[in-house]
């Protein structure tokens, strides 16, 4: 959600919450983009006293995270000094481990990609081999200027234990079960590492796209990012009052199917990091066997349609699964991503939208669109979440 759009988060005038209040102000400044915000506006949006805002922004300025952005136009009194985030003083790395490939990016504090690398990966070769590939990829996107890194976000197919940093029994790849990927990578990289599911990173990327849109020259797709999730039928002002997705479901269609849930301003993982196993909901009782052991799952039905070249049918099946989630969670947006969707985006957006329109119980059905960034960007966004006081990481 774009905090520069007017949405407020409450601050607390307590010394013990110094770190929280710093994150709160940084988040607002990130959402405001290069134009920045004045101290008075920061105080009004957070509930902090002007004195507290001045002290906090002075500390952030001393750390190089905040600088003056000029003065606002005068409204009769002394022009206000505006403050802005300095996005180049810290970076984060995101790594997407897929079943047959890897992509790594380094981003600045605005979430803009400043370096990237991709290549093949044999997930079936086992975790030790994958660790070597990740270490080399992080080195390739490293910063010759030595900009400090907040950490490395690594995302992979689930299931996995986000809190413990341990892989689960990934469907089709039993050798990964119990592997402490986070701890091993922290030892090799000498940096904090966050481990999460690829679909959760997709949800974080979708939300982060609204923030990146506030910053110019974010990447070649900056204009597209500004329209992430925009329904062509919703009108030009459909998102003017929200400044970003309050709740959304990200559906990833690649070598498997999964969902990332962005609820109440952050990624929802569930009590055991198991939320979002979207591909293994059963649509057809006694249907074809799925590699998870069940029959008639969304994943096996959808990917079978893809394999025989019937993409409209694959989109319809994806839409039926999406409709179940929408009925359960009442989300604002359904965002689509993954290599299969990228190969025929119009087909999948239209197909899912048509099913939701047919099954909608509420005339205010959710917007359906494409995710505005990749999973690797979302992995980096999860790392940035800690600096900005968000629930993503």
XYZ file of C-alpha atoms in Angstrom:
393
model
C 0.000 0.000 0.000
C 1.299 3.420 -0.906
C 1.624 5.222 2.388
C 2.084 8.473 0.497
C -1.537 8.322 -0.609
C -2.881 9.548 2.705
C -3.332 6.331 4.654
C -2.200 6.712 8.257
C -0.506 4.396 10.696
C -0.431 5.305 14.355
C 2.882 6.099 15.990
C 3.705 5.874 19.689
C 5.497 8.471 21.802
C 7.415 5.953 23.877
C 11.226 5.586 23.965
C 10.908 1.804 23.823
C 9.278 2.099 20.406
C 12.078 4.117 18.817
C 12.744 1.496 16.151
C 9.055 1.149 15.321
C 8.624 4.886 14.912
C 11.686 5.141 12.683
C 10.275 2.397 10.460
C 6.920 4.164 10.402
C 8.429 7.402 9.094
C 10.626 5.597 6.578
C 7.586 3.773 5.232
C 5.694 7.018 4.739
C 8.665 8.613 2.988
C 9.068 5.604 0.718
C 5.423 5.862 -0.309
C 5.781 9.596 -0.988
C 8.511 9.087 -3.575
C 11.211 11.660 -4.414
C 8.861 14.575 -3.719
C 8.922 13.747 -0.013
C 6.846 14.931 2.921
C 7.133 17.692 5.480
C 7.668 17.084 9.194
C 4.234 18.512 10.006
C 2.576 16.070 7.630
C 4.594 13.177 9.052
C 3.434 14.116 12.539
C -0.195 14.384 11.433
C -0.175 10.989 9.731
C 1.502 9.131 12.590
C 0.164 10.846 15.692
C 3.715 11.553 16.832
C 4.557 14.950 18.253
C 6.430 17.381 15.986
C 9.350 17.207 18.421
C 9.475 13.424 18.155
C 9.368 13.585 14.353
C 12.233 16.099 14.326
C 14.383 13.890 16.565
C 13.670 10.737 14.580
C 14.289 12.328 11.186
C 17.532 13.821 12.509
C 18.724 10.323 13.429
C 17.637 8.961 10.074
C 19.451 11.815 8.355
C 22.629 11.061 10.275
C 22.388 7.469 9.024
C 22.037 8.719 5.445
C 18.552 7.261 5.064
C 16.736 10.620 4.830
C 17.675 13.948 3.249
C 16.015 17.249 2.413
C 14.061 17.310 -0.846
C 13.587 21.069 -1.153
C 10.738 23.239 0.044
C 7.015 23.006 -0.513
C 5.160 25.878 -2.143
C 4.296 28.578 0.348
C 0.685 28.851 1.491
C 1.219 32.187 3.173
C 3.720 31.252 5.851
C 7.274 29.978 5.828
C 7.706 27.276 3.138
C 7.913 23.782 4.622
C 11.104 21.791 4.264
C 10.399 18.439 2.636
C 12.212 15.233 3.516
C 12.741 12.241 1.238
C 14.032 8.697 1.468
C 17.516 8.105 0.055
C 17.041 4.751 -1.691
C 20.671 4.101 -2.662
C 22.180 3.875 0.815
C 21.041 0.296 1.435
C 20.232 -2.597 -0.881
C 18.598 -6.024 -0.603
C 18.980 -9.172 -2.675
C 16.143 -11.475 -3.729
C 16.658 -15.004 -5.092
C 13.947 -17.150 -6.684
C 14.655 -20.882 -6.700
C 12.349 -22.570 -9.187
C 12.287 -26.234 -10.080
C 14.374 -25.672 -13.208
C 15.844 -22.180 -12.933
C 17.090 -19.398 -10.667
C 16.791 -15.623 -10.850
C 18.514 -13.168 -8.512
C 18.076 -9.383 -8.220
C 19.571 -6.601 -6.130
C 17.200 -3.727 -5.353
C 17.451 -0.338 -3.685
C 15.214 0.853 -0.852
C 12.551 1.920 -3.343
C 12.435 -1.654 -4.631
C 14.016 -0.739 -7.981
C 16.155 -3.435 -9.587
C 19.777 -2.323 -9.943
C 21.307 -5.698 -10.908
C 19.984 -9.109 -11.922
C 21.145 -12.551 -12.982
C 19.411 -15.738 -14.071
C 20.341 -19.239 -15.081
C 19.404 -22.914 -14.945
C 18.854 -24.851 -11.728
C 18.213 -28.550 -11.246
C 16.057 -28.593 -8.125
C 16.140 -32.374 -8.218
C 19.931 -32.399 -7.812
C 19.376 -31.680 -4.125
C 19.862 -28.823 -1.675
C 23.660 -28.880 -1.473
C 23.977 -28.296 -5.227
C 21.359 -25.530 -5.065
C 23.281 -23.760 -2.292
C 26.304 -23.470 -4.577
C 24.159 -21.982 -7.338
C 22.636 -19.441 -4.936
C 26.041 -18.367 -3.584
C 27.326 -17.753 -7.114
C 24.165 -15.851 -8.085
C 24.395 -13.533 -5.072
C 28.024 -12.832 -5.970
C 27.032 -11.952 -9.550
C 24.512 -9.332 -8.449
C 26.826 -7.993 -5.739
C 27.634 -4.292 -5.620
C 31.194 -3.320 -6.578
C 30.650 -0.085 -4.646
C 29.886 -2.094 -1.515
C 26.508 -0.566 -0.746
C 25.481 -2.236 2.530
C 23.051 -5.124 2.146
C 20.122 -5.507 4.526
C 20.023 -9.206 3.727
C 19.101 -11.843 1.170
C 15.591 -13.139 0.584
C 15.490 -16.676 -0.811
C 12.187 -18.117 -1.965
C 11.414 -21.627 -3.175
C 8.479 -23.948 -3.797
C 6.711 -24.962 -0.599
C 5.986 -26.402 1.767
C 8.624 -24.956 4.083
C 8.944 -23.534 7.590
C 9.435 -19.782 7.225
C 10.148 -19.260 10.922
C 12.721 -22.026 11.304
C 14.201 -21.520 7.833
C 13.814 -25.214 7.017
C 12.531 -26.762 3.798
C 9.568 -29.130 3.771
C 8.796 -32.082 1.565
C 8.452 -30.265 -1.748
C 6.107 -32.226 -4.011
C 8.242 -34.430 -6.248
C 11.508 -33.593 -4.440
C 11.648 -35.511 -1.130
C 15.401 -34.926 -0.651
C 14.705 -31.330 0.379
C 12.672 -32.257 3.459
C 14.260 -30.946 6.655
C 17.142 -29.129 4.954
C 18.064 -25.966 6.961
C 18.472 -23.778 3.898
C 18.425 -20.452 5.727
C 21.117 -21.413 8.222
C 23.374 -22.946 5.595
C 23.147 -19.867 3.373
C 23.739 -17.479 6.272
C 26.936 -19.390 7.020
C 28.074 -19.221 3.406
C 27.052 -15.627 2.664
C 27.752 -13.967 6.006
C 24.464 -12.079 5.701
C 20.977 -12.333 7.200
C 18.858 -14.662 5.076
C 15.059 -14.865 4.925
C 13.456 -18.054 3.581
C 9.906 -18.081 2.276
C 7.637 -19.615 -0.328
C 7.807 -18.282 -3.866
C 4.097 -17.480 -3.852
C 4.427 -15.318 -0.742
C 7.150 -13.385 -2.528
C 4.797 -12.970 -5.475
C 2.212 -11.384 -3.178
C 4.851 -9.069 -1.697
C 6.001 -8.087 -5.189
C 2.453 -7.240 -6.202
C 2.023 -4.970 -3.182
C 5.488 -3.458 -3.625
C 4.733 -2.505 -7.221
C 2.469 0.277 -5.947
C 5.345 1.678 -3.907
C 7.843 1.446 -6.762
C 5.432 3.371 -8.982
C 6.092 6.449 -6.816
C 9.745 6.456 -7.901
C 10.813 7.479 -11.430
C 12.963 5.251 -13.619
C 12.302 2.229 -11.428
C 12.828 -0.106 -14.376
C 11.731 -0.584 -17.949
C 8.245 -1.496 -16.769
C 7.692 1.539 -14.549
C 4.631 2.650 -16.484
C 3.173 -0.845 -16.345
C 3.808 -1.072 -12.614
C 1.606 1.965 -12.089
C -1.302 -0.020 -13.527
C -0.746 -3.281 -11.682
C -4.030 -5.070 -11.162
C -6.017 -2.327 -12.918
C -9.180 -3.856 -14.398
C -9.835 -2.451 -17.854
C -13.529 -2.248 -17.015
C -13.056 -0.546 -13.676
C -12.411 2.958 -14.987
C -9.395 5.259 -14.621
C -10.092 6.182 -11.007
C -10.747 2.683 -9.721
C -7.755 2.754 -7.385
C -7.612 6.431 -6.562
C -8.968 5.978 -3.053
C -6.837 3.056 -1.957
C -3.270 3.727 -3.116
C -2.510 0.033 -3.450
C -3.931 -3.379 -2.710
C -5.383 -3.708 0.799
C -5.998 -7.402 0.213
C -4.998 -9.501 -2.745
C -4.358 -13.043 -3.877
C -1.359 -13.703 -6.095
C -1.733 -16.835 -8.228
C 1.467 -18.305 -9.650
C 1.319 -20.706 -12.591
C 4.632 -22.237 -13.565
C 5.888 -25.763 -13.049
C 3.281 -25.896 -10.290
C 0.412 -23.786 -8.941
C 0.414 -21.810 -5.720
C -1.054 -18.721 -4.089
C 0.346 -15.883 -2.031
C -2.008 -14.019 0.293
C -1.571 -10.309 1.055
C -4.001 -9.566 3.886
C -4.171 -6.634 6.317
C -1.005 -5.014 4.992
C 1.260 -8.052 4.951
C 1.846 -11.602 3.779
C -0.387 -14.149 5.498
C 1.486 -17.414 6.049
C -0.707 -19.249 8.546
C 0.249 -20.792 11.873
C 2.631 -23.302 10.254
C 3.755 -21.348 7.164
C 1.421 -23.583 5.146
C -1.103 -21.046 3.840
C -1.412 -20.696 0.082
C -1.311 -24.332 -1.063
C -3.789 -23.254 -3.709
C -2.838 -25.865 -6.313
C -3.937 -28.782 -4.176
C -7.567 -27.875 -3.619
C -9.727 -30.596 -5.150
C -12.055 -29.488 -7.952
C -12.934 -32.883 -9.434
C -13.683 -35.791 -7.106
C -12.088 -38.988 -8.437
C -10.280 -36.929 -11.075
C -6.778 -37.598 -12.400
C -4.112 -38.301 -9.773
C -1.993 -35.367 -8.646
C 1.648 -35.657 -7.579
C 0.568 -34.604 -4.077
C -1.302 -37.905 -3.713
C -4.827 -36.534 -4.070
C -7.022 -36.626 -7.185
C -8.598 -33.856 -9.249
C -6.518 -30.971 -7.834
C -6.496 -27.552 -9.503
C -2.815 -28.052 -10.317
C -3.117 -31.342 -12.182
C -6.208 -30.184 -14.084
C -4.770 -26.797 -15.042
C -1.327 -28.050 -16.061
C -2.858 -30.881 -18.070
C -4.815 -28.304 -20.066
C -1.623 -26.297 -20.563
C 0.232 -29.421 -21.753
C -2.353 -30.139 -24.451
C -2.343 -26.496 -25.585
C -5.833 -25.622 -24.326
C -4.972 -22.361 -22.557
C -8.573 -21.063 -22.362
C -9.496 -24.224 -20.444
C -6.435 -23.812 -18.201
C -7.537 -20.233 -17.495
C -11.090 -21.408 -16.728
C -9.815 -24.005 -14.243
C -7.553 -21.391 -12.633
C -10.565 -19.083 -12.409
C -12.657 -21.719 -10.633
C -9.957 -22.138 -8.007
C -9.616 -18.376 -7.719
C -13.368 -17.995 -7.247
C -13.215 -20.341 -4.260
C -10.530 -18.163 -2.667
C -12.423 -14.958 -3.392
C -15.587 -16.354 -1.817
C -13.586 -17.386 1.245
C -11.395 -14.304 1.720
C -13.279 -11.420 0.019
C -10.114 -9.905 -1.456
C -9.829 -6.712 -3.507
C -7.628 -8.136 -6.243
C -6.584 -11.341 -7.947
C -3.140 -10.927 -9.527
C -1.623 -13.492 -11.883
C 2.007 -14.377 -12.549
C 4.427 -17.131 -13.462
C 5.877 -18.321 -16.752
C 2.674 -19.955 -18.013
C 0.683 -16.771 -17.476
C 3.476 -14.667 -19.002
C 3.244 -16.721 -22.209
C -0.433 -15.821 -22.729
C -1.378 -13.042 -20.280
C -4.525 -11.879 -22.062
C -5.939 -15.387 -22.161
C -5.466 -15.963 -18.443
C -6.661 -12.543 -17.286
C -9.794 -12.795 -19.453
C -10.484 -16.387 -18.421
C -10.159 -15.790 -14.692
C -12.139 -12.563 -14.916
C -14.976 -14.334 -16.745
C -15.280 -17.050 -14.104
C -15.252 -14.528 -11.253
C -17.943 -12.490 -12.985
C -20.117 -15.601 -13.305
C -19.621 -16.789 -9.734
C -19.531 -13.424 -7.965
C -21.880 -13.162 -5.015
C -21.178 -9.427 -4.746
C -21.463 -7.044 -7.724
C -18.256 -5.337 -6.526
C -16.128 -8.250 -7.732
C -12.348 -8.089 -7.331
C -10.047 -6.590 -9.924
C -8.168 -9.181 -11.995
C -4.804 -8.266 -13.473
C -1.165 -9.170 -13.905
C 1.393 -8.934 -11.139
C 3.716 -5.999 -11.779
C 6.983 -7.637 -10.765
C 8.671 -10.997 -10.548
C 9.081 -13.391 -7.656
C 12.759 -12.499 -7.145
C 11.754 -8.844 -6.663
C 9.219 -10.024 -4.099
C 11.928 -11.947 -2.239
C 13.894 -8.712 -1.941
C 10.714 -6.879 -0.914
C 10.328 -9.306 1.996
C 13.793 -8.278 3.193
C 12.923 -4.575 2.886
C 9.792 -5.158 4.984
C 11.819 -5.216 8.196
C 13.239 -1.729 7.571
C 9.808 -0.267 6.851
C 7.968 -1.957 9.715
C 5.782 -4.096 7.504
C 4.463 -7.567 8.093
C 5.889 -8.938 4.847
C 9.121 -10.263 6.327
